[in-house]
Amino acid sequence: MAGQGRIVSAAQDAFSRSYAEARQKFLQAADRAGLAVESQPHPLAGLHGEPLAMDVARDGPPDASKLLIVSSACHGAEGYCGSGVQVAALGDAEWRARAAERGVAVLYIHALNPYGFSHIRRTTHENVDLNRNFHDFSRPLPVNTAYREVQPLLVPRQWPPEEENVRATGQYLAQHGEKAYQAAITGGQYEFADGLFYGGRAPTWSNLAVREVLRAHGRRAGRLGWIDIHTGLGPSGVGERIYAGRDEPQAIARARRWWGGEGRTPVTSFYDGSSTSAVLTGLLFTSAYEECPQAEYTGLALEYGTVPVLETLQALRAEQWLRAHPEAPAAQADAIRQQVLRAFYTDTDRWREQILTQAREALLQAVEGLAA
């Protein structure tokens, strides 16, 4: 990714049009880099019958005290962006040399949620939002009372929604506002298994698989950084740097030192209301604290904008309707999948160049932060 010419080239070559292509590119990039890949096969097949897996490549010694994790596809279809970042980084000799010089090992986790990636869905095969699934399920789960109010509106009997549903949804937005609508839907809920942003009642396959990866690769690290790549919130092509960790002032300050660019690339947080994200529960980063308790952890969600948030939420409503209606005509199913893809991936060279430029900067900042 070094240099504008290389970024332009990677923007054309590192990204893919299907999960199968993305996986092949990741495996090939790891092989060219001389890295072994560990694969955790998923129990189900992909949209086109292809095998699915969470693939892991480590660049650096197994006993490294400083470890940076770079992960993709926590939310399935968002892997079209994240995979491209990972493939480009594996092919960036300058970036890899810098990490090695600073004593930082890099762990690439490709396709945290391979099922959603392949099927162009945000959720796992259990219909669970993976980034709301990291709870102690022996204890009471959070209650999202606002979601109860919007649940009857979200997945109508037919798609596109009939006039009555459009009118009721518009009334809710007019009364409560877009931010409240977003927060009610996206905050995570644990009551409606067939609803949106469902956090589950037990750990998903992906939850258990990533914990296994962390135990294998993270327990010898004294300092642990994590960049998890997301899409779907904010202005198109802008990578919001959202703090991803516990509400601890020292850790938030450390993340802002690493990634803040002295104010040029600010790190936001939903704890203080500075992020475009609503307040969330059951987040992926919880696994780092639980599986690598010896490490000083610093995490970031790199959230790239695509389309306006109401358009994204509308695509997710369509996706949920399709899941409830597998008998839908093939043409309608394909159209909904393309609607979801557009909500999480912008298929232009300009957008991809923006993604890679910002990702490379964040990767280099993380290495310097870990090495400081």
PDB file of C-alpha atoms in Angstrom, residues 224-350:
ATOM      1  CA  LEU A 224      -2.417  -6.107  22.424  1.00  0.00           C
ATOM      2  CA  GLY A 225      -3.899  -3.808  19.779  1.00  0.00           C
ATOM      3  CA  TRP A 226      -6.920  -4.592  17.628  1.00  0.00           C
ATOM      4  CA  ILE A 227      -8.304  -2.884  14.517  1.00  0.00           C
ATOM      5  CA  ASP A 228     -11.672  -4.307  13.500  1.00  0.00           C
ATOM      6  CA  ILE A 229     -12.836  -3.020  10.106  1.00  0.00           C
ATOM      7  CA  HIS A 230     -16.489  -2.000   9.642  1.00  0.00           C
ATOM      8  CA  THR A 231     -18.657  -0.155   7.135  1.00  0.00           C
ATOM      9  CA  GLY A 232     -22.090   1.438   6.997  1.00  0.00           C
ATOM     10  CA  LEU A 233     -21.950   4.529   9.222  1.00  0.00           C
ATOM     11  CA  GLY A 234     -20.884   8.070   8.484  1.00  0.00           C
ATOM     12  CA  PRO A 235     -19.948  10.073   5.363  1.00  0.00           C
ATOM     13  CA  SER A 236     -18.976   8.066   2.281  1.00  0.00           C
ATOM     14  CA  GLY A 237     -15.339   6.988   2.295  1.00  0.00           C
ATOM     15  CA  VAL A 238     -14.545   8.501   5.701  1.00  0.00           C
ATOM     16  CA  GLY A 239     -13.085   6.087   8.217  1.00  0.00           C
ATOM     17  CA  GLU A 240     -14.350   7.061  11.655  1.00  0.00           C
ATOM     18  CA  ARG A 241     -11.968   5.823  14.345  1.00  0.00           C
ATOM     19  CA  ILE A 242     -14.230   4.573  17.108  1.00  0.00           C
ATOM     20  CA  TYR A 243     -12.678   3.500  20.396  1.00  0.00           C
ATOM     21  CA  ALA A 244     -13.389  -0.198  20.953  1.00  0.00           C
ATOM     22  CA  GLY A 245     -12.801  -1.081  24.577  1.00  0.00           C
ATOM     23  CA  ARG A 246     -14.117  -0.721  28.099  1.00  0.00           C
ATOM     24  CA  ASP A 247     -15.137   2.659  29.441  1.00  0.00           C
ATOM     25  CA  GLU A 248     -11.764   3.281  31.076  1.00  0.00           C
ATOM     26  CA  PRO A 249     -10.341   6.827  30.810  1.00  0.00           C
ATOM     27  CA  GLN A 250      -6.726   5.616  30.670  1.00  0.00           C
ATOM     28  CA  ALA A 251      -7.433   3.200  27.803  1.00  0.00           C
ATOM     29  CA  ILE A 252      -9.475   5.783  25.885  1.00  0.00           C
ATOM     30  CA  ALA A 253      -6.651   8.306  26.274  1.00  0.00           C
ATOM     31  CA  ARG A 254      -4.149   5.727  25.034  1.00  0.00           C
ATOM     32  CA  ALA A 255      -6.275   4.998  21.950  1.00  0.00           C
ATOM     33  CA  ARG A 256      -6.455   8.712  21.223  1.00  0.00           C
ATOM     34  CA  ARG A 257      -2.655   9.004  21.518  1.00  0.00           C
ATOM     35  CA  TRP A 258      -2.196   6.104  19.107  1.00  0.00           C
ATOM     36  CA  TRP A 259      -4.746   6.984  16.467  1.00  0.00           C
ATOM     37  CA  GLY A 260      -5.670  10.613  17.030  1.00  0.00           C
ATOM     38  CA  GLY A 261      -2.984  12.108  14.792  1.00  0.00           C
ATOM     39  CA  GLU A 262      -2.686  15.091  17.155  1.00  0.00           C
ATOM     40  CA  GLY A 263      -6.279  15.966  16.367  1.00  0.00           C
ATOM     41  CA  ARG A 264      -6.101  15.333  12.627  1.00  0.00           C
ATOM     42  CA  THR A 265      -7.667  11.865  12.855  1.00  0.00           C
ATOM     43  CA  PRO A 266      -9.757  12.051  16.054  1.00  0.00           C
ATOM     44  CA  VAL A 267     -10.835   8.948  17.936  1.00  0.00           C
ATOM     45  CA  THR A 268     -14.512   9.013  18.877  1.00  0.00           C
ATOM     46  CA  SER A 269     -16.392   7.065  21.530  1.00  0.00           C
ATOM     47  CA  PHE A 270     -20.029   6.239  22.105  1.00  0.00           C
ATOM     48  CA  TYR A 271     -19.334   6.540  25.824  1.00  0.00           C
ATOM     49  CA  ASP A 272     -19.080  10.337  25.529  1.00  0.00           C
ATOM     50  CA  GLY A 273     -21.480  10.716  22.592  1.00  0.00           C
ATOM     51  CA  SER A 274     -18.810  11.720  20.077  1.00  0.00           C
ATOM     52  CA  SER A 275     -19.355   8.710  17.774  1.00  0.00           C
ATOM     53  CA  THR A 276     -21.917   8.202  15.029  1.00  0.00           C
ATOM     54  CA  SER A 277     -22.514   4.807  16.674  1.00  0.00           C
ATOM     55  CA  ALA A 278     -25.259   4.324  19.231  1.00  0.00           C
ATOM     56  CA  VAL A 279     -24.363   2.903  22.657  1.00  0.00           C
ATOM     57  CA  LEU A 280     -23.864  -0.832  22.140  1.00  0.00           C
ATOM     58  CA  THR A 281     -23.614  -3.969  24.275  1.00  0.00           C
ATOM     59  CA  GLY A 282     -22.071  -7.431  23.883  1.00  0.00           C
ATOM     60  CA  LEU A 283     -19.186  -6.189  21.755  1.00  0.00           C
ATOM     61  CA  LEU A 284     -16.433  -8.243  20.136  1.00  0.00           C
ATOM     62  CA  PHE A 285     -13.641  -6.548  22.081  1.00  0.00           C
ATOM     63  CA  THR A 286     -14.941  -8.203  25.276  1.00  0.00           C
ATOM     64  CA  SER A 287     -13.237 -11.391  24.111  1.00  0.00           C
ATOM     65  CA  ALA A 288      -9.800  -9.726  24.243  1.00  0.00           C
ATOM     66  CA  TYR A 289     -10.178  -8.911  27.928  1.00  0.00           C
ATOM     67  CA  GLU A 290     -11.510 -12.356  28.740  1.00  0.00           C
ATOM     68  CA  GLU A 291      -9.152 -14.510  26.657  1.00  0.00           C
ATOM     69  CA  CYS A 292      -5.984 -12.383  27.038  1.00  0.00           C
ATOM     70  CA  PRO A 293      -6.278 -10.982  30.566  1.00  0.00           C
ATOM     71  CA  GLN A 294      -2.510 -10.525  30.875  1.00  0.00           C
ATOM     72  CA  ALA A 295      -2.356  -7.991  28.034  1.00  0.00           C
ATOM     73  CA  GLU A 296      -2.751  -4.236  28.037  1.00  0.00           C
ATOM     74  CA  TYR A 297      -5.493  -3.937  25.425  1.00  0.00           C
ATOM     75  CA  THR A 298      -6.157  -1.016  23.059  1.00  0.00           C
ATOM     76  CA  GLY A 299      -8.814  -1.336  20.359  1.00  0.00           C
ATOM     77  CA  LEU A 300     -10.324   0.520  17.432  1.00  0.00           C
ATOM     78  CA  ALA A 301     -13.314  -0.009  15.172  1.00  0.00           C
ATOM     79  CA  LEU A 302     -12.439   1.579  11.828  1.00  0.00           C
ATOM     80  CA  GLU A 303     -15.900   2.437  10.508  1.00  0.00           C
ATOM     81  CA  TYR A 304     -16.118   3.533   6.858  1.00  0.00           C
ATOM     82  CA  GLY A 305     -19.121   5.443   5.572  1.00  0.00           C
ATOM     83  CA  THR A 306     -21.078   4.252   2.548  1.00  0.00           C
ATOM     84  CA  VAL A 307     -24.668   5.492   2.210  1.00  0.00           C
ATOM     85  CA  PRO A 308     -26.967   7.494   4.563  1.00  0.00           C
ATOM     86  CA  VAL A 309     -27.888   5.571   7.711  1.00  0.00           C
ATOM     87  CA  LEU A 310     -31.610   5.371   6.888  1.00  0.00           C
ATOM     88  CA  GLU A 311     -30.706   3.722   3.579  1.00  0.00           C
ATOM     89  CA  THR A 312     -28.530   1.214   5.435  1.00  0.00           C
ATOM     90  CA  LEU A 313     -31.318   0.433   7.908  1.00  0.00           C
ATOM     91  CA  GLN A 314     -33.772  -0.004   5.033  1.00  0.00           C
ATOM     92  CA  ALA A 315     -31.421  -2.533   3.408  1.00  0.00           C
ATOM     93  CA  LEU A 316     -31.229  -4.452   6.685  1.00  0.00           C
ATOM     94  CA  ARG A 317     -35.008  -4.509   6.940  1.00  0.00           C
ATOM     95  CA  ALA A 318     -35.113  -5.991   3.445  1.00  0.00           C
ATOM     96  CA  GLU A 319     -32.454  -8.534   4.387  1.00  0.00           C
ATOM     97  CA  GLN A 320     -34.455  -9.619   7.439  1.00  0.00           C
ATOM     98  CA  TRP A 321     -37.614  -9.906   5.364  1.00  0.00           C
ATOM     99  CA  LEU A 322     -35.768 -12.139   2.894  1.00  0.00           C
ATOM    100  CA  ARG A 323     -34.575 -14.402   5.693  1.00  0.00           C
ATOM    101  CA  ALA A 324     -38.182 -14.810   6.806  1.00  0.00           C
ATOM    102  CA  HIS A 325     -39.273 -15.483   3.208  1.00  0.00           C
ATOM    103  CA  PRO A 326     -36.888 -18.006   1.626  1.00  0.00           C
ATOM    104  CA  GLU A 327     -39.567 -18.670  -0.968  1.00  0.00           C
ATOM    105  CA  ALA A 328     -39.095 -15.181  -2.429  1.00  0.00           C
ATOM    106  CA  PRO A 329     -38.480 -15.144  -6.202  1.00  0.00           C
ATOM    107  CA  ALA A 330     -34.810 -15.432  -7.156  1.00  0.00           C
ATOM    108  CA  ALA A 331     -34.815 -12.038  -8.851  1.00  0.00           C
ATOM    109  CA  GLN A 332     -36.164 -10.341  -5.721  1.00  0.00           C
ATOM    110  CA  ALA A 333     -33.663 -12.193  -3.496  1.00  0.00           C
ATOM    111  CA  ASP A 334     -30.780 -11.109  -5.723  1.00  0.00           C
ATOM    112  CA  ALA A 335     -32.009  -7.508  -5.730  1.00  0.00           C
ATOM    113  CA  ILE A 336     -32.156  -7.441  -1.931  1.00  0.00           C
ATOM    114  CA  ARG A 337     -28.644  -8.878  -1.655  1.00  0.00           C
ATOM    115  CA  GLN A 338     -27.371  -6.176  -3.976  1.00  0.00           C
ATOM    116  CA  GLN A 339     -29.177  -3.576  -1.877  1.00  0.00           C
ATOM    117  CA  VAL A 340     -27.391  -4.892   1.218  1.00  0.00           C
ATOM    118  CA  LEU A 341     -24.046  -4.940  -0.580  1.00  0.00           C
ATOM    119  CA  ARG A 342     -24.448  -1.311  -1.673  1.00  0.00           C
ATOM    120  CA  ALA A 343     -25.166  -0.366   1.926  1.00  0.00           C
ATOM    121  CA  PHE A 344     -21.829  -1.786   3.095  1.00  0.00           C
ATOM    122  CA  TYR A 345     -19.508  -1.548   0.098  1.00  0.00           C
ATOM    123  CA  THR A 346     -19.105   1.222  -2.472  1.00  0.00           C
ATOM    124  CA  ASP A 347     -17.873  -0.245  -5.735  1.00  0.00           C
ATOM    125  CA  THR A 348     -15.683   2.605  -7.001  1.00  0.00           C
ATOM    126  CA  ASP A 349     -11.923   2.992  -7.216  1.00  0.00           C
ATOM    127  CA  ARG A 350     -12.158   6.359  -5.462  1.00  0.00           C
TER     128      ARG A 350
END
